[in-house]
Every structure is written in structure tokens, then in C-alpha cells.
């Protein structure tokens, strides 16, 4: 028990140390907790002390709800949440004033609010229509006069607007996050997964080892790469969303890193190559165990050399850095020429060995076709990297320090 407590204390200390020393998930979480606490406290003070609200909790709840990783998403959350609350309160207000606060009115309020809650425009805040309507019904029923009922319903809307405004203000004014490095990091992680997969495949083909165990391992790595691809897309989306309405983007220190959308050009072809590699590995996993590969080893060796060059291109992606893009684009372009030579060697070896390319029960046709497709996607990737390095910065400059391919 004592050892477990010590271990937890060590892990907690390490977590705090990472949050203090470097920009990362830990520090972002601490910052988000602090900002949410500040926004909630300010909203409670305004609702309780300045407005003397009957239900002041609406304000801090709203302030925390709209707090998001980016100012842009916080703004959309606030607009949708406020809209959902206004609609929900309006449903109750209309039915209440037309019919009254009787019990039989509640099912009517519920069905209308839940139906409106299916409206896609409100996004993830759709459920708040019914929540607001139910709270409004409770408040409306507790009031004793028409004037008081109207005042209470208006107060709910006011408290929500106050909470949203304070949440947005805190997120905007206190270290609004710029996630442009997240786009790089997503591609780096994906590049490492692809590099590892290609390296292991090259080693296996060079040895003539396409056993069931080996291909299963390749499929597992490919599955991880697909997950990394999804995460990279999410990181890129977050990076793009962190720029609009963010005052930090105007600072000179950040202006050279704001064209994060250009990384989408790189992510598209390398993402397609991940799916093609996985398709190739699934075909190899179905290879008959009795297949005699010895007569075709020169082809497999040529294929291994080809994959090794693609691995080197993936390594460039695994270290992608905005500050080094010109040099990295030049390196990728040089490697793409080597990969083209490797593909020609594969096709030449296949022709010399007389591979049964048309036999659907054997993998050779798939190997050759996928080699061509992989070369196309990696060539697109290298071209996109070069285009990315030449993308004009926000100040309009089109200069690029790198040379042509």
C-alpha cells in the first residue's frame, strides 16, 4: 500500500514537472482548469452579487461550458448554447403564457423541445434546448404572478449570456491557445508509424519472410498508423481553428507559423499511402504458406530496397519542422528520385523473373500494382512538401530558401 502511494506520488510529481517545464498536454490542461475556474468565479460573482439572481448557477455553468481549446470553437459553442437556451425558454414561455403552468403542459413542452433539439444547426448543444425548457418550466411554475414569471424567464437568458460572455472574454484575453505546432506534431507521429512499418516490411521482404506472424505484425502497425492518421487530421483541424479571432496571431513571433492549412496537402497523400500499405499487407497475409519464394528472391530484394527509400521519405515527415521545411523538401525531392529508380528496379526484376502477375491466388500482381500506387502517393507527398515550403506566409512573402527538385 505504501509503495503504491509512493508510486502515485512520483507519477504526480513527474506530471507536475512536465506541466512546469514544457508546453504540452499537461500545461494546456492546467491552463484550461485555471481559466475555467476564473471564468466560473467571475460569472458567479456577477450573478450573485451584482444581479442578485434567483438561480445564479446558470452563469458559471455557461462560462465553463463554452470554454474550449480554441477561441473559434468557444465562440461557436457560446452561440449555439445561447441559441439553444433561448429556444428552450421561448418554448416554455409561449406555452406557459398561452395555457398556463399546469402539469399536462409539461409533456407538450417536452415533446416540442426535444423535437427542436434534433436541429443539426445547434450541433452538440442541441440537448440544451430541452434542458433549458425544463428549468424554465420549473422556474415558471414556482413564480406567483405573470410579471414575476416573465422576469424569471428573462433572467435565465440573461445569466446564460453573462456566463457565455465571461467565458469567451477569459479565453480570449488570457493566453488564448495557438495550436499551429499541433499540425506538425500530428504529421510527425504519423510519419514515425509509417517509417516503422516500411522498415519492418523492407527487412521481412529482404529475408523472404512473409510468414503469417510477420504479416500480422505489419497489419497491427498499419492499424496504429490509421489511428495516428485520424489523430493527425484532428490536430490539423484544431490548429486551423486556433487562429480565427485569436489576438496572439498578430504578434510578430507567431506570424511565420500561421499557414497551418498547408500541411493538409501533405496529410492527404501520406494518408492514402497508409491505406494502400494496409491493403498490401492484408493480401500478403493471405499468401499460401506453401508458396515457394526462393525463385523470386531477387524481386523481393528489389522491393525491399524500394520500401527502404520510402522509409527514408517517411523519416523526413517524422521530423517535419516549419523552420526547416525548405531543406526537408529538398531532401524529400532527392529521395523521390531514388524511389523512382527503386520502382523501376522492381518492375525490371518482375519481368526478368517471369512473375505470375495474373494469378489472383498469388501476391505478385498485388505487389507490383501497389508499388506503383505507393510511388505515386509518395511522389505526391514530396511535391506537397515542396509546395508547402513555398506557400506564401501571411505577410505575402513568396520567397523560399530551398532549391528546385
CSV table of C-alpha atoms in Angstrom, one decimal:
chain,number,residue,atom,x,y,z
A,1,UNK,CA,0.0,0.0,0.0
A,2,UNK,CA,2.8,2.4,0.9
A,3,UNK,CA,4.7,1.5,-2.2
A,4,UNK,CA,1.6,2.2,-4.3
A,5,UNK,CA,1.2,5.6,-2.7
A,6,UNK,CA,4.9,6.4,-3.3
A,7,UNK,CA,4.5,5.4,-6.9
A,8,UNK,CA,1.4,7.6,-7.4
A,9,UNK,CA,3.3,10.5,-5.7
A,10,UNK,CA,6.2,10.0,-8.1
A,11,UNK,CA,3.9,9.9,-11.1
A,12,UNK,CA,2.1,13.0,-9.9
A,13,UNK,CA,5.4,14.8,-9.3
A,14,UNK,CA,6.5,13.9,-12.8
A,15,UNK,CA,3.2,15.2,-14.2
A,16,UNK,CA,3.6,18.5,-12.4
A,17,UNK,CA,7.2,18.7,-13.6
A,18,UNK,CA,6.2,18.3,-17.2
A,19,UNK,CA,3.5,20.9,-16.8
A,20,UNK,CA,6.0,23.3,-15.4
A,21,UNK,CA,8.9,22.7,-17.8
A,22,UNK,CA,7.4,22.4,-21.2
A,23,UNK,CA,4.4,23.3,-23.4
A,24,UNK,CA,2.3,20.2,-23.8
A,25,UNK,CA,-0.9,18.5,-22.8
A,26,UNK,CA,-0.1,18.9,-19.1
A,27,UNK,CA,0.4,22.6,-19.2
A,28,UNK,CA,-2.6,23.1,-21.5
A,29,UNK,CA,-4.8,21.2,-19.0
A,30,UNK,CA,-3.6,23.3,-16.1
A,31,UNK,CA,-4.2,26.4,-18.1
A,32,UNK,CA,-7.7,25.3,-19.1
A,33,UNK,CA,-8.6,24.4,-15.5
A,34,UNK,CA,-7.3,27.8,-14.3
A,35,UNK,CA,-9.2,29.7,-16.9
A,36,UNK,CA,-12.4,27.8,-16.4
A,37,UNK,CA,-12.2,28.4,-12.6
A,38,UNK,CA,-11.6,32.1,-13.1
A,39,UNK,CA,-14.5,32.4,-15.6
A,40,UNK,CA,-16.8,30.5,-13.3
A,41,UNK,CA,-15.9,32.6,-10.3
A,42,UNK,CA,-16.4,35.8,-12.2
A,43,UNK,CA,-19.7,34.6,-13.5
A,44,UNK,CA,-20.9,33.6,-10.1
A,45,UNK,CA,-19.9,37.0,-8.6
A,46,UNK,CA,-21.8,38.9,-11.3
A,47,UNK,CA,-24.9,36.7,-11.0
A,48,UNK,CA,-24.9,36.5,-7.2
A,49,UNK,CA,-23.7,39.9,-6.1
A,50,UNK,CA,-24.4,42.3,-8.9
A,51,UNK,CA,-27.6,40.8,-10.4
A,52,UNK,CA,-28.9,39.1,-7.2
A,53,UNK,CA,-30.2,36.3,-9.4
A,54,UNK,CA,-32.6,33.7,-8.0
A,55,UNK,CA,-30.6,30.9,-9.8
A,56,UNK,CA,-27.1,32.2,-10.2
A,57,UNK,CA,-25.6,28.8,-11.1
A,58,UNK,CA,-26.7,29.3,-14.7
A,59,UNK,CA,-23.9,31.9,-15.2
A,60,UNK,CA,-20.9,29.8,-14.0
A,61,UNK,CA,-22.2,26.7,-15.7
A,62,UNK,CA,-22.4,28.6,-19.0
A,63,UNK,CA,-19.0,30.1,-18.6
A,64,UNK,CA,-17.4,26.7,-18.1
A,65,UNK,CA,-19.5,25.1,-20.9
A,66,UNK,CA,-18.2,27.4,-23.6
A,67,UNK,CA,-14.6,27.2,-22.5
A,68,UNK,CA,-12.8,25.4,-25.3
A,69,UNK,CA,-9.3,24.6,-26.6
A,70,UNK,CA,-9.6,27.4,-29.2
A,71,UNK,CA,-11.2,30.8,-29.2
A,72,UNK,CA,-13.0,30.0,-32.5
A,73,UNK,CA,-14.6,26.9,-31.1
A,74,UNK,CA,-15.5,28.7,-27.8
A,75,UNK,CA,-17.3,31.3,-29.9
A,76,UNK,CA,-19.3,28.7,-31.8
A,77,UNK,CA,-20.1,26.9,-28.5
A,78,UNK,CA,-21.3,30.1,-27.0
A,79,UNK,CA,-23.5,31.0,-30.0
A,80,UNK,CA,-25.1,27.5,-30.2
A,81,UNK,CA,-25.5,27.2,-26.4
A,82,UNK,CA,-27.1,30.6,-26.1
A,83,UNK,CA,-29.3,29.8,-29.1
A,84,UNK,CA,-30.4,26.5,-27.6
A,85,UNK,CA,-31.3,28.1,-24.2
A,86,UNK,CA,-33.2,31.0,-25.8
A,87,UNK,CA,-35.2,28.5,-27.9
A,88,UNK,CA,-35.9,26.3,-24.9
A,89,UNK,CA,-37.0,29.2,-22.7
A,90,UNK,CA,-39.1,30.6,-25.6
A,91,UNK,CA,-41.0,27.2,-25.9
A,92,UNK,CA,-41.8,27.2,-22.2
A,93,UNK,CA,-42.7,30.9,-22.2
A,94,UNK,CA,-45.0,30.6,-25.1
A,95,UNK,CA,-46.9,27.6,-23.8
A,96,UNK,CA,-46.9,28.9,-20.3
A,97,UNK,CA,-48.5,32.2,-21.2
A,98,UNK,CA,-50.9,30.6,-23.7
A,99,UNK,CA,-52.0,27.7,-21.5
A,100,UNK,CA,-50.5,28.0,-18.0
A,101,UNK,CA,-48.2,26.1,-15.7
A,102,UNK,CA,-50.4,23.1,-15.4
A,103,UNK,CA,-48.9,19.6,-15.2
A,104,UNK,CA,-50.5,18.5,-18.5
A,105,UNK,CA,-48.5,21.3,-20.3
A,106,UNK,CA,-45.2,19.7,-19.3
A,107,UNK,CA,-45.4,16.8,-21.9
A,108,UNK,CA,-46.2,19.3,-24.6
A,109,UNK,CA,-43.2,21.4,-23.6
A,110,UNK,CA,-41.0,18.2,-23.5
A,111,UNK,CA,-42.0,16.9,-26.9
A,112,UNK,CA,-41.6,20.3,-28.6
A,113,UNK,CA,-38.2,21.0,-27.0
A,114,UNK,CA,-37.0,17.5,-27.8
A,115,UNK,CA,-38.1,17.8,-31.4
A,116,UNK,CA,-36.4,21.2,-31.8
A,117,UNK,CA,-33.3,19.6,-30.1
A,118,UNK,CA,-32.9,17.4,-33.3
A,119,UNK,CA,-32.0,20.6,-35.2
A,120,UNK,CA,-28.4,20.0,-36.6
A,121,UNK,CA,-27.6,23.7,-36.6
A,122,UNK,CA,-27.3,23.7,-32.8
A,123,UNK,CA,-24.6,21.0,-33.1
A,124,UNK,CA,-23.6,19.3,-29.8
A,125,UNK,CA,-25.7,21.9,-27.9
A,126,UNK,CA,-29.0,20.5,-29.2
A,127,UNK,CA,-29.8,18.7,-25.9
A,128,UNK,CA,-29.7,22.1,-24.1
A,129,UNK,CA,-33.0,23.1,-25.7
A,130,UNK,CA,-34.8,20.5,-23.6
A,131,UNK,CA,-32.7,21.2,-20.5
A,132,UNK,CA,-33.4,24.9,-20.7
A,133,UNK,CA,-37.1,24.3,-21.3
A,134,UNK,CA,-37.3,22.0,-18.2
A,135,UNK,CA,-35.5,24.5,-16.0
A,136,UNK,CA,-37.8,27.3,-17.4
A,137,UNK,CA,-40.9,25.2,-16.6
A,138,UNK,CA,-39.7,24.7,-13.0
A,139,UNK,CA,-39.0,28.4,-12.6
A,140,UNK,CA,-42.2,29.4,-14.3
A,141,UNK,CA,-44.3,27.1,-12.1
A,142,UNK,CA,-42.7,28.5,-8.9
A,143,UNK,CA,-43.4,32.1,-9.7
A,144,UNK,CA,-46.7,33.6,-8.3
A,145,UNK,CA,-47.5,36.2,-10.9
A,146,UNK,CA,-47.3,36.8,-14.6
A,147,UNK,CA,-44.7,39.7,-14.2
A,148,UNK,CA,-42.6,37.5,-11.9
A,149,UNK,CA,-42.7,34.6,-14.4
A,150,UNK,CA,-41.6,36.8,-17.2
A,151,UNK,CA,-38.8,38.3,-15.1
A,152,UNK,CA,-37.6,34.8,-14.1
A,153,UNK,CA,-37.5,33.5,-17.7
A,154,UNK,CA,-35.7,36.7,-18.9
A,155,UNK,CA,-33.2,36.2,-16.0
A,156,UNK,CA,-32.3,32.7,-17.2
A,157,UNK,CA,-31.5,34.0,-20.6
A,158,UNK,CA,-29.5,36.9,-19.1
A,159,UNK,CA,-27.5,34.7,-16.9
A,160,UNK,CA,-26.6,32.4,-19.8
A,161,UNK,CA,-25.5,35.3,-21.9
A,162,UNK,CA,-23.4,36.7,-19.0
A,163,UNK,CA,-21.7,33.3,-18.4
A,164,UNK,CA,-21.0,32.9,-22.2
A,165,UNK,CA,-19.6,36.4,-22.4
A,166,UNK,CA,-17.3,36.0,-19.4
A,167,UNK,CA,-16.2,32.6,-20.6
A,168,UNK,CA,-15.3,34.0,-24.0
A,169,UNK,CA,-13.6,37.0,-22.5
A,170,UNK,CA,-11.4,34.9,-20.3
A,171,UNK,CA,-10.5,32.5,-23.1
A,172,UNK,CA,-9.7,35.4,-25.4
A,173,UNK,CA,-7.7,37.6,-23.0
A,174,UNK,CA,-5.7,35.0,-21.0
A,175,UNK,CA,-3.2,33.1,-23.1
A,176,UNK,CA,-5.6,32.2,-26.0
A,177,UNK,CA,-4.1,29.0,-27.4
A,178,UNK,CA,-2.3,28.8,-30.7
A,179,UNK,CA,-2.1,25.2,-31.8
A,180,UNK,CA,-0.1,25.6,-35.0
A,181,UNK,CA,2.6,23.2,-33.7
A,182,UNK,CA,-0.1,20.5,-33.3
A,183,UNK,CA,-0.3,20.2,-37.1
A,184,UNK,CA,3.4,19.4,-37.3
A,185,UNK,CA,3.3,17.0,-34.3
A,186,UNK,CA,0.4,15.0,-35.9
A,187,UNK,CA,2.3,14.5,-39.1
A,188,UNK,CA,5.5,13.6,-37.1
A,189,UNK,CA,3.7,10.9,-35.2
A,190,UNK,CA,2.1,9.5,-38.4
A,191,UNK,CA,5.5,9.7,-40.2
A,192,UNK,CA,7.1,7.6,-37.4
A,193,UNK,CA,4.4,4.9,-37.7
A,194,UNK,CA,4.8,4.7,-41.4
A,195,UNK,CA,8.6,4.7,-41.1
A,196,UNK,CA,8.5,1.8,-38.7
A,197,UNK,CA,6.1,-0.1,-40.9
A,198,UNK,CA,8.1,0.4,-44.0
A,199,UNK,CA,11.4,-0.5,-42.2
A,200,UNK,CA,9.9,-3.8,-40.9
A,201,UNK,CA,8.4,-4.7,-44.3
A,202,UNK,CA,11.7,-4.0,-46.0
A,203,UNK,CA,13.5,-6.2,-43.6
A,204,UNK,CA,10.9,-9.0,-44.0
A,205,UNK,CA,10.9,-8.9,-47.8
A,206,UNK,CA,14.7,-8.8,-47.9
A,207,UNK,CA,14.8,-12.0,-45.8
A,208,UNK,CA,12.0,-13.6,-47.9
A,209,UNK,CA,9.9,-13.7,-44.6
A,210,UNK,CA,6.2,-13.2,-45.3
A,211,UNK,CA,5.0,-15.6,-42.7
A,212,UNK,CA,1.6,-15.3,-41.0
A,213,UNK,CA,3.2,-14.0,-37.8
A,214,UNK,CA,5.2,-11.3,-39.7
A,215,UNK,CA,2.3,-10.1,-41.8
A,216,UNK,CA,0.0,-10.0,-38.7
A,217,UNK,CA,2.6,-7.7,-37.1
A,218,UNK,CA,2.6,-5.5,-40.2
A,219,UNK,CA,-1.2,-5.3,-40.1
A,220,UNK,CA,-1.0,-4.3,-36.4
A,221,UNK,CA,1.4,-1.5,-37.1
A,222,UNK,CA,-0.7,-0.4,-40.1
A,223,UNK,CA,-3.8,-0.2,-37.8
A,224,UNK,CA,-1.8,2.0,-35.4
A,225,UNK,CA,-0.9,4.2,-38.4
A,226,UNK,CA,-4.5,4.6,-39.3
A,227,UNK,CA,-5.3,5.7,-35.8
A,228,UNK,CA,-2.4,8.2,-36.0
A,229,UNK,CA,-3.8,9.4,-39.3
A,230,UNK,CA,-7.1,10.2,-37.6
A,231,UNK,CA,-5.3,12.0,-34.8
A,232,UNK,CA,-3.2,14.0,-37.2
A,233,UNK,CA,-6.4,15.1,-39.0
A,234,UNK,CA,-7.8,16.2,-35.7
A,235,UNK,CA,-4.6,18.0,-34.7
A,236,UNK,CA,-4.6,19.9,-38.0
A,237,UNK,CA,-8.3,20.8,-37.6
A,238,UNK,CA,-7.6,22.1,-34.1
A,239,UNK,CA,-4.6,24.1,-35.3
A,240,UNK,CA,-6.7,25.7,-38.0
A,241,UNK,CA,-9.4,26.5,-35.6
A,242,UNK,CA,-7.0,28.1,-33.1
A,243,UNK,CA,-6.2,31.0,-35.5
A,244,UNK,CA,-9.5,32.9,-36.1
A,245,UNK,CA,-10.3,35.7,-33.6
A,246,UNK,CA,-7.0,34.9,-31.7
A,247,UNK,CA,-5.1,38.1,-30.9
A,248,UNK,CA,-1.8,36.3,-30.5
A,249,UNK,CA,-1.7,35.6,-34.2
A,250,UNK,CA,-0.9,39.3,-34.7
A,251,UNK,CA,2.3,39.1,-32.7
A,252,UNK,CA,5.5,39.0,-34.9
A,253,UNK,CA,6.8,35.9,-33.2
A,254,UNK,CA,3.9,33.8,-34.5
A,255,UNK,CA,3.3,35.2,-37.9
A,256,UNK,CA,5.7,32.9,-39.7
A,257,UNK,CA,3.8,29.8,-38.5
A,258,UNK,CA,0.2,30.6,-39.2
A,259,UNK,CA,-0.2,29.0,-42.6
A,260,UNK,CA,-1.0,25.6,-40.9
A,261,UNK,CA,-3.6,24.7,-43.6
A,262,UNK,CA,-0.8,24.0,-46.0
A,263,UNK,CA,0.0,20.8,-44.1
A,264,UNK,CA,-3.2,19.4,-45.4
A,265,UNK,CA,-1.5,19.0,-48.7
A,266,UNK,CA,1.0,16.6,-47.1
A,267,UNK,CA,-1.5,14.7,-45.0
A,268,UNK,CA,-3.8,13.7,-47.9
A,269,UNK,CA,-1.3,11.6,-49.9
A,270,UNK,CA,0.5,10.1,-47.0
A,271,UNK,CA,-2.9,9.1,-45.6
A,272,UNK,CA,-3.8,7.4,-48.8
A,273,UNK,CA,-0.4,5.5,-48.7
A,274,UNK,CA,-1.3,4.2,-45.2
A,275,UNK,CA,-4.4,2.6,-46.6
A,276,UNK,CA,-2.5,1.1,-49.5
A,277,UNK,CA,0.1,-0.4,-47.3
A,278,UNK,CA,-2.6,-2.0,-45.2
A,279,UNK,CA,-4.3,-3.4,-48.3
A,280,UNK,CA,-0.9,-4.8,-49.4
A,281,UNK,CA,-0.3,-6.4,-46.0
A,282,UNK,CA,-3.8,-8.0,-46.0
A,283,UNK,CA,-3.0,-9.5,-49.4
A,284,UNK,CA,0.3,-10.8,-48.1
A,285,UNK,CA,-1.4,-12.3,-45.0
A,286,UNK,CA,-3.5,-14.5,-47.3
A,287,UNK,CA,-0.4,-15.8,-49.1
A,288,UNK,CA,-0.4,-19.6,-49.2
A,289,UNK,CA,2.1,-20.9,-46.7
A,290,UNK,CA,3.3,-23.4,-49.3
A,291,UNK,CA,4.4,-20.7,-51.7
A,292,UNK,CA,7.9,-21.2,-52.8
A,293,UNK,CA,9.6,-17.8,-52.8
A,294,UNK,CA,13.2,-18.8,-53.5
A,295,UNK,CA,12.9,-18.3,-57.2
A,296,UNK,CA,11.6,-14.8,-56.7
A,297,UNK,CA,14.0,-13.6,-54.0
A,298,UNK,CA,15.7,-11.1,-56.4
A,299,UNK,CA,12.3,-9.4,-56.8
A,300,UNK,CA,11.6,-9.3,-53.1
A,301,UNK,CA,15.1,-7.9,-52.6
A,302,UNK,CA,14.4,-5.1,-55.1
A,303,UNK,CA,11.0,-4.5,-53.4
A,304,UNK,CA,12.8,-4.2,-50.1
A,305,UNK,CA,15.2,-1.7,-51.4
A,306,UNK,CA,12.3,0.3,-52.8
A,307,UNK,CA,10.4,0.3,-49.5
A,308,UNK,CA,13.6,1.3,-47.7
A,309,UNK,CA,13.7,4.5,-49.8
A,310,UNK,CA,10.1,5.2,-49.0
A,311,UNK,CA,11.0,4.6,-45.3
A,312,UNK,CA,13.6,7.4,-45.7
A,313,UNK,CA,10.9,9.8,-47.0
A,314,UNK,CA,8.7,8.9,-44.1
A,315,UNK,CA,11.6,9.7,-41.8
A,316,UNK,CA,11.7,13.2,-43.3
A,317,UNK,CA,8.0,13.5,-42.4
A,318,UNK,CA,8.6,12.2,-38.9
A,319,UNK,CA,10.9,15.2,-38.3
A,320,UNK,CA,8.9,17.8,-40.2
A,321,UNK,CA,9.5,21.3,-38.8
A,322,UNK,CA,8.3,24.6,-40.2
A,323,UNK,CA,11.7,26.2,-39.6
A,324,UNK,CA,13.4,23.5,-41.7
A,325,UNK,CA,10.8,23.0,-44.4
A,326,UNK,CA,12.9,24.1,-47.3
A,327,UNK,CA,15.8,21.8,-46.5
A,328,UNK,CA,13.4,18.9,-45.8
A,329,UNK,CA,11.6,19.5,-49.1
A,330,UNK,CA,14.9,19.3,-50.9
A,331,UNK,CA,15.8,16.1,-49.1
A,332,UNK,CA,12.4,14.5,-49.9
A,333,UNK,CA,12.8,15.5,-53.5
A,334,UNK,CA,16.2,13.8,-53.8
A,335,UNK,CA,14.8,10.7,-52.2
A,336,UNK,CA,11.8,10.6,-54.6
A,337,UNK,CA,14.3,10.3,-57.5
A,338,UNK,CA,15.9,7.3,-55.7
A,339,UNK,CA,12.4,5.8,-55.1
A,340,UNK,CA,11.6,6.1,-58.8
A,341,UNK,CA,14.8,4.2,-59.5
A,342,UNK,CA,13.8,1.6,-57.0
A,343,UNK,CA,10.4,1.2,-58.6
A,344,UNK,CA,12.0,0.7,-62.0
A,345,UNK,CA,14.2,-2.0,-60.4
A,346,UNK,CA,11.2,-3.8,-59.0
A,347,UNK,CA,9.4,-3.8,-62.4
A,348,UNK,CA,12.6,-4.9,-64.2
A,349,UNK,CA,13.1,-7.8,-61.7
A,350,UNK,CA,9.5,-8.8,-62.0
A,351,UNK,CA,9.8,-9.0,-65.8
A,352,UNK,CA,13.1,-10.9,-65.7
A,353,UNK,CA,11.8,-13.4,-63.1
A,354,UNK,CA,8.6,-14.0,-65.0
A,355,UNK,CA,6.3,-13.4,-62.1
A,356,UNK,CA,2.8,-14.9,-62.3
A,357,UNK,CA,1.2,-11.4,-62.1
A,358,UNK,CA,-2.2,-12.5,-63.4
A,359,UNK,CA,-2.6,-15.3,-60.9
A,360,UNK,CA,-5.1,-14.0,-58.3
A,361,UNK,CA,-4.2,-16.6,-55.7
A,362,UNK,CA,-0.6,-15.3,-55.5
A,363,UNK,CA,0.5,-11.9,-54.3
A,364,UNK,CA,2.9,-10.8,-57.0
A,365,UNK,CA,0.5,-8.9,-59.1
A,366,UNK,CA,-0.6,-7.0,-56.0
A,367,UNK,CA,3.0,-6.3,-55.1
A,368,UNK,CA,3.7,-4.7,-58.4
A,369,UNK,CA,0.4,-2.7,-58.6
A,370,UNK,CA,0.8,-1.4,-55.0
A,371,UNK,CA,4.4,-0.5,-55.6
A,372,UNK,CA,3.3,1.8,-58.4
A,373,UNK,CA,0.5,3.3,-56.3
A,374,UNK,CA,2.8,3.8,-53.4
A,375,UNK,CA,5.3,5.6,-55.6
A,376,UNK,CA,2.5,7.9,-56.8
A,377,UNK,CA,1.4,8.8,-53.3
A,378,UNK,CA,4.9,9.3,-52.0
A,379,UNK,CA,5.7,11.4,-55.1
A,380,UNK,CA,2.6,13.5,-54.3
A,381,UNK,CA,3.8,13.8,-50.7
A,382,UNK,CA,7.2,15.0,-51.8
A,383,UNK,CA,5.6,17.5,-54.2
A,384,UNK,CA,3.2,18.7,-51.5
A,385,UNK,CA,6.2,19.1,-49.1
A,386,UNK,CA,7.9,21.3,-51.7
A,387,UNK,CA,4.7,23.3,-52.3
A,388,UNK,CA,4.2,23.6,-48.6
A,389,UNK,CA,7.7,25.1,-48.2
A,390,UNK,CA,6.9,27.6,-50.9
A,391,UNK,CA,3.5,28.6,-49.5
A,392,UNK,CA,3.4,32.4,-49.0
A,393,UNK,CA,3.5,33.5,-45.4
A,394,UNK,CA,0.7,35.8,-44.0
A,395,UNK,CA,2.8,38.8,-44.8
A,396,UNK,CA,2.6,37.9,-48.5
A,397,UNK,CA,6.2,36.8,-48.9
A,398,UNK,CA,6.7,34.1,-51.5
A,399,UNK,CA,10.4,33.6,-51.0
A,400,UNK,CA,11.7,30.1,-50.4
A,401,UNK,CA,15.2,29.3,-49.4
A,402,UNK,CA,15.3,25.8,-50.9
A,403,UNK,CA,16.1,24.9,-54.4
A,404,UNK,CA,14.1,23.0,-57.0
A,405,UNK,CA,13.9,19.3,-57.2
